[in-house]
CSV table of C-alpha atoms in Angstrom, one decimal:
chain,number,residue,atom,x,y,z
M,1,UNK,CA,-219.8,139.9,-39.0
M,2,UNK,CA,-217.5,141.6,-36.7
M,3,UNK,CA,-218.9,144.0,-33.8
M,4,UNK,CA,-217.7,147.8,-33.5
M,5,UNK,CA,-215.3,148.7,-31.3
M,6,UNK,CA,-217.8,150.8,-29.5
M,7,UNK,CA,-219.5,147.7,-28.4
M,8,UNK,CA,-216.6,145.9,-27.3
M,9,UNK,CA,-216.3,146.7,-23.6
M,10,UNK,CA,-219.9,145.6,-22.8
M,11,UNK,CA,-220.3,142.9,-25.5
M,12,UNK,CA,-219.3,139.9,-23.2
M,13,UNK,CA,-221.8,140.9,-20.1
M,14,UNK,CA,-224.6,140.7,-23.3
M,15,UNK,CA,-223.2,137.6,-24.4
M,16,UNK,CA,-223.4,135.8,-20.7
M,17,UNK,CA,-226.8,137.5,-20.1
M,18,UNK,CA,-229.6,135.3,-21.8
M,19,UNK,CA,-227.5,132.0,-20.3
M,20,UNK,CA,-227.9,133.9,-16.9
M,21,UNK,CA,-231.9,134.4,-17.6
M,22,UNK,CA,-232.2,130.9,-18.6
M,23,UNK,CA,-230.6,129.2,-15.6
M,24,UNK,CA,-232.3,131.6,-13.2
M,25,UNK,CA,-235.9,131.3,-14.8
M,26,UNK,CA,-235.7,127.4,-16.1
M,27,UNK,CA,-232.8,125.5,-14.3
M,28,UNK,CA,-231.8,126.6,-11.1
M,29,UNK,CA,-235.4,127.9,-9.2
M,30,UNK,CA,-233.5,127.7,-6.0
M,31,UNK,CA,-232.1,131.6,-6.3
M,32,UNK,CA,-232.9,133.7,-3.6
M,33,UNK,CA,-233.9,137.7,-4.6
M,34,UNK,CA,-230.4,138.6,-2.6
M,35,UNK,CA,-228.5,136.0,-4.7
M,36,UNK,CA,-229.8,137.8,-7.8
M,37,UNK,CA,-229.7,141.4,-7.2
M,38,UNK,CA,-225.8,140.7,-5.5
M,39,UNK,CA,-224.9,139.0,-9.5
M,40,UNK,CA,-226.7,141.7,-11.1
M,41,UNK,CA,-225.1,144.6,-9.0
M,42,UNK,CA,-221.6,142.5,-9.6
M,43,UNK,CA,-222.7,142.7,-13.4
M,44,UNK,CA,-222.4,146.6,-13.2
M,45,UNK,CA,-219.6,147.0,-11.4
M,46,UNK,CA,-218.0,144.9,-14.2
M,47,UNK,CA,-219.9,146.8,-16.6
M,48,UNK,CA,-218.4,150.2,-15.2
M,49,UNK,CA,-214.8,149.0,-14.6
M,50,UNK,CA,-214.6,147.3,-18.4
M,51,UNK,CA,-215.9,150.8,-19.7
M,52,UNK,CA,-213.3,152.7,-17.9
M,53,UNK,CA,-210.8,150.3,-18.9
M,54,UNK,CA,-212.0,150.1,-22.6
M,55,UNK,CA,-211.8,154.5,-22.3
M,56,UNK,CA,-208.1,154.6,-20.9
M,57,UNK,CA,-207.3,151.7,-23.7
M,58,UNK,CA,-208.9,154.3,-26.6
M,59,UNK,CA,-207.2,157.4,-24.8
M,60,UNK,CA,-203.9,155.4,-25.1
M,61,UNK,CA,-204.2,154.6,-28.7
M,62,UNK,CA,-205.4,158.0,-29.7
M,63,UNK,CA,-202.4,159.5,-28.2
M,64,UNK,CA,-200.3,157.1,-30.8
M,65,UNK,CA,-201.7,158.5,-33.0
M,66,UNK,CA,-201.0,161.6,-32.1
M,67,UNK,CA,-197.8,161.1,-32.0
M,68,UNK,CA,-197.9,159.1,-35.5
M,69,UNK,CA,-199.5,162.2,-36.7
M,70,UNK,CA,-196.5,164.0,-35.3
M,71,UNK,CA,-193.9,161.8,-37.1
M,72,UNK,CA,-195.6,161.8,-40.4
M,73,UNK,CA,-196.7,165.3,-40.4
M,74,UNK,CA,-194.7,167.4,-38.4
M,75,UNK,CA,-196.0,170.4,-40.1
M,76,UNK,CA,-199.5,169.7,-38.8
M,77,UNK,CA,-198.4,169.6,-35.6
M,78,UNK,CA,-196.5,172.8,-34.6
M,79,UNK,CA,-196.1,174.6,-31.0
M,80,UNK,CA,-200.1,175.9,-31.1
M,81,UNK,CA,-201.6,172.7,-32.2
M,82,UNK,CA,-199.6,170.6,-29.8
M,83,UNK,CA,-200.8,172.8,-27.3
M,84,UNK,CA,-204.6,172.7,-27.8
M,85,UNK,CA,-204.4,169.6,-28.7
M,86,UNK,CA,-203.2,168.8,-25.5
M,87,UNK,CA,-205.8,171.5,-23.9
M,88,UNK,CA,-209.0,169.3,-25.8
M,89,UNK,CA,-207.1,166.1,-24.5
M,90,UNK,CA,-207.1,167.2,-20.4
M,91,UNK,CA,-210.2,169.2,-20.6
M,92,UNK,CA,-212.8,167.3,-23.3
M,93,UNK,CA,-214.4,163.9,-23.8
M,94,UNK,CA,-212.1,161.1,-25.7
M,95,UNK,CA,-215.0,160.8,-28.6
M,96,UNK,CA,-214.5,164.9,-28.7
M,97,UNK,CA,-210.6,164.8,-28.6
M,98,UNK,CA,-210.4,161.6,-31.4
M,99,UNK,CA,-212.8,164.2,-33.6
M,100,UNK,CA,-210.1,167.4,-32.9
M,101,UNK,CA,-207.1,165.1,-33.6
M,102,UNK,CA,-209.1,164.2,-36.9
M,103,UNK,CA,-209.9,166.9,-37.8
M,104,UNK,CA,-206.5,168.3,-37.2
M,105,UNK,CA,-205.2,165.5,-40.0
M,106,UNK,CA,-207.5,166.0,-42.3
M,107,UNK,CA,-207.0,170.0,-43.0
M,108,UNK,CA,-202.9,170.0,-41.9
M,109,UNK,CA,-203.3,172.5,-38.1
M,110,UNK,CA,-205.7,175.0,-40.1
M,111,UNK,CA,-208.5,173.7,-38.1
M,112,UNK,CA,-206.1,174.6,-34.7
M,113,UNK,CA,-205.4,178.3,-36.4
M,114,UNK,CA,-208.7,179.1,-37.3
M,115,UNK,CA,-209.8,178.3,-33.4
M,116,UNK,CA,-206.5,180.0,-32.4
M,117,UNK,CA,-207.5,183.3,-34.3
M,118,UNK,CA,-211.3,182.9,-32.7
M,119,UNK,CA,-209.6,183.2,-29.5
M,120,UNK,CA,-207.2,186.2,-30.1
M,121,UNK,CA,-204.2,183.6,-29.7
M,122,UNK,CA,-200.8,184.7,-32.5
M,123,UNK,CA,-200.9,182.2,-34.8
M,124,UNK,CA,-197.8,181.3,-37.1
M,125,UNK,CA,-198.1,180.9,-40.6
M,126,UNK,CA,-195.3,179.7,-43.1
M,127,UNK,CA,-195.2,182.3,-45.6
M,128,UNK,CA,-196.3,181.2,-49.2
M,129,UNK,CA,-192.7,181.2,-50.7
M,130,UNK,CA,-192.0,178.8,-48.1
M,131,UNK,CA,-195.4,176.4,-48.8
M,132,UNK,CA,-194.3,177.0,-52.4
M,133,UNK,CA,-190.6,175.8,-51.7
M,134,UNK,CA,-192.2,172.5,-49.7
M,135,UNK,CA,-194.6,171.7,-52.7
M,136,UNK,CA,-191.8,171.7,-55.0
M,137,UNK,CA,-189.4,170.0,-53.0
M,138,UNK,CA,-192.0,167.5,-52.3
M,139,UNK,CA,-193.3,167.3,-56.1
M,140,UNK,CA,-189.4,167.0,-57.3
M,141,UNK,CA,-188.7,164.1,-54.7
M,142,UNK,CA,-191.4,162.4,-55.7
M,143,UNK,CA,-190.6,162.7,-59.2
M,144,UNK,CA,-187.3,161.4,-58.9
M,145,UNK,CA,-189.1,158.4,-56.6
M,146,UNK,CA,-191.3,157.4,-59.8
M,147,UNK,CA,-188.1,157.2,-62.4
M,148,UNK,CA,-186.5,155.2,-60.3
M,149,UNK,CA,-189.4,152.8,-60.1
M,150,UNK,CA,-189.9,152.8,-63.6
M,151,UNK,CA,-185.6,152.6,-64.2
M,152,UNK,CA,-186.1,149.4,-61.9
M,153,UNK,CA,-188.7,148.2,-63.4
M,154,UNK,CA,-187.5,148.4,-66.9
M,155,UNK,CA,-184.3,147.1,-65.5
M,156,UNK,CA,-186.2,144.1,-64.2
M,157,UNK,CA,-188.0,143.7,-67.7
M,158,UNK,CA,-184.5,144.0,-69.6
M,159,UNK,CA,-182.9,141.0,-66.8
M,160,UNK,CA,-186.1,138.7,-68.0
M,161,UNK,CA,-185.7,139.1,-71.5
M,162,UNK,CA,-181.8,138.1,-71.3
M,163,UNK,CA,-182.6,135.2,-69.3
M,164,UNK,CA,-185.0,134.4,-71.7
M,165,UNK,CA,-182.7,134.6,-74.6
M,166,UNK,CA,-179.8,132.9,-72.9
M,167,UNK,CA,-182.7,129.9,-72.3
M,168,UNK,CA,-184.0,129.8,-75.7
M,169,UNK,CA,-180.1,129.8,-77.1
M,170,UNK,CA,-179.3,127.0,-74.8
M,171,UNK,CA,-182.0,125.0,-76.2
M,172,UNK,CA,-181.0,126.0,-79.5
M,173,UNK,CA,-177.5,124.2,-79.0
M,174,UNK,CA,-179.0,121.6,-77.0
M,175,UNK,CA,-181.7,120.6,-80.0
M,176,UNK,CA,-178.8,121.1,-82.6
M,177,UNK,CA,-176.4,118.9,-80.6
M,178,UNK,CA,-179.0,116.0,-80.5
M,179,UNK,CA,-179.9,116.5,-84.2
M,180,UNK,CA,-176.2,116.2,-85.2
M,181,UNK,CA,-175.7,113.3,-82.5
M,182,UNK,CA,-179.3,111.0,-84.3
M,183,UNK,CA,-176.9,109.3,-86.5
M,184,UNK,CA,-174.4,107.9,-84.0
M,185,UNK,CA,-174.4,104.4,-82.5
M,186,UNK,CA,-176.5,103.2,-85.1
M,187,UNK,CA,-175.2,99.9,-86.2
């Protein structure tokens, strides 16, 4: 069973830690208290670096995907949302700024206008004949996306059949041929 990411920047100190305990209690009595405390104070400074480096790893990746969020929904991510997006990204935790950007993909931006409108910010709304125009566009393209999949499709099923055909008439001959062919050579 796999661990959660969460755990993953302090997993490997937890893993060395009971083989630690075991050769300081049981195999190696010889440890002086300074000896200890200095590997247990080097423990936390590892501890503190690897959290730091696991936090600018997940800051990294969630700005891919904010900017995958940007490719694949462009409309989501207008002028204000870029914006206070990139306010809650300088300003907020990176558990508090993933949760925003979610957010943000989940209801399209509204969550951004709403909080824009809270604050007395403009906020720019496409005008229904324009959503409208999108949601046809959109429901006509992927129309035209399914007929050509099921075009293809039958096209494929039509190729199969005639290979089929052309198989079974080659047998056909083939059988006949023999058939005709028994009564040769027969002395």
């Amino acid at each position: 069973r796999a661990s959660a990411s969460s755990a993953w920047w302090y997993q490997p100190l937890v893993v060395v830690m009971p083989f630690f305990f075991a050769d300081l209690l049981f195999l190696n009595e010889a440890l002086s208290k300074f000896q200890i405390v200095v590997v247990l104070a080097l423990a936390f400074v590892i501890t503190y670096f690897r959290s730091d480096l696991w936090n600018d790893f997940r800051r990294r990746n969630i700005l891919v995907s904010t900017q995958e969020l940007h490719y694949y929904q462009p409309a989501a991510m207008r002028q204000l949302q870029q914006r206070t997006l990139l306010d809650f990204f300088h300003k907020t935790s990176t558990d508090d700024y993933d949760r925003m950007l979610l957010d943000t993909a989940i209801r399209h931006g509204a969550n951004v206008r709403e909080l824009a409108r809270d604050t007395s910010i403009i906020a720019w709304d496409p005008a229904p004949s324009a959503k409208a125009a999108w949601k046809l566009a959109c429901s006509l393209v992927l129309r035209d996306l399914n007929r050509k999949k099921l075009l293809r499709k039958k096209q494929q099923e039509q190729a199969k059949e005639y290979e089929g055909w052309i198989a079974n008439m080659v047998l056909e001959a083939v059988y006949n041929a023999v058939d005709r062919a028994a009564g040769h050579g027969v002395r």
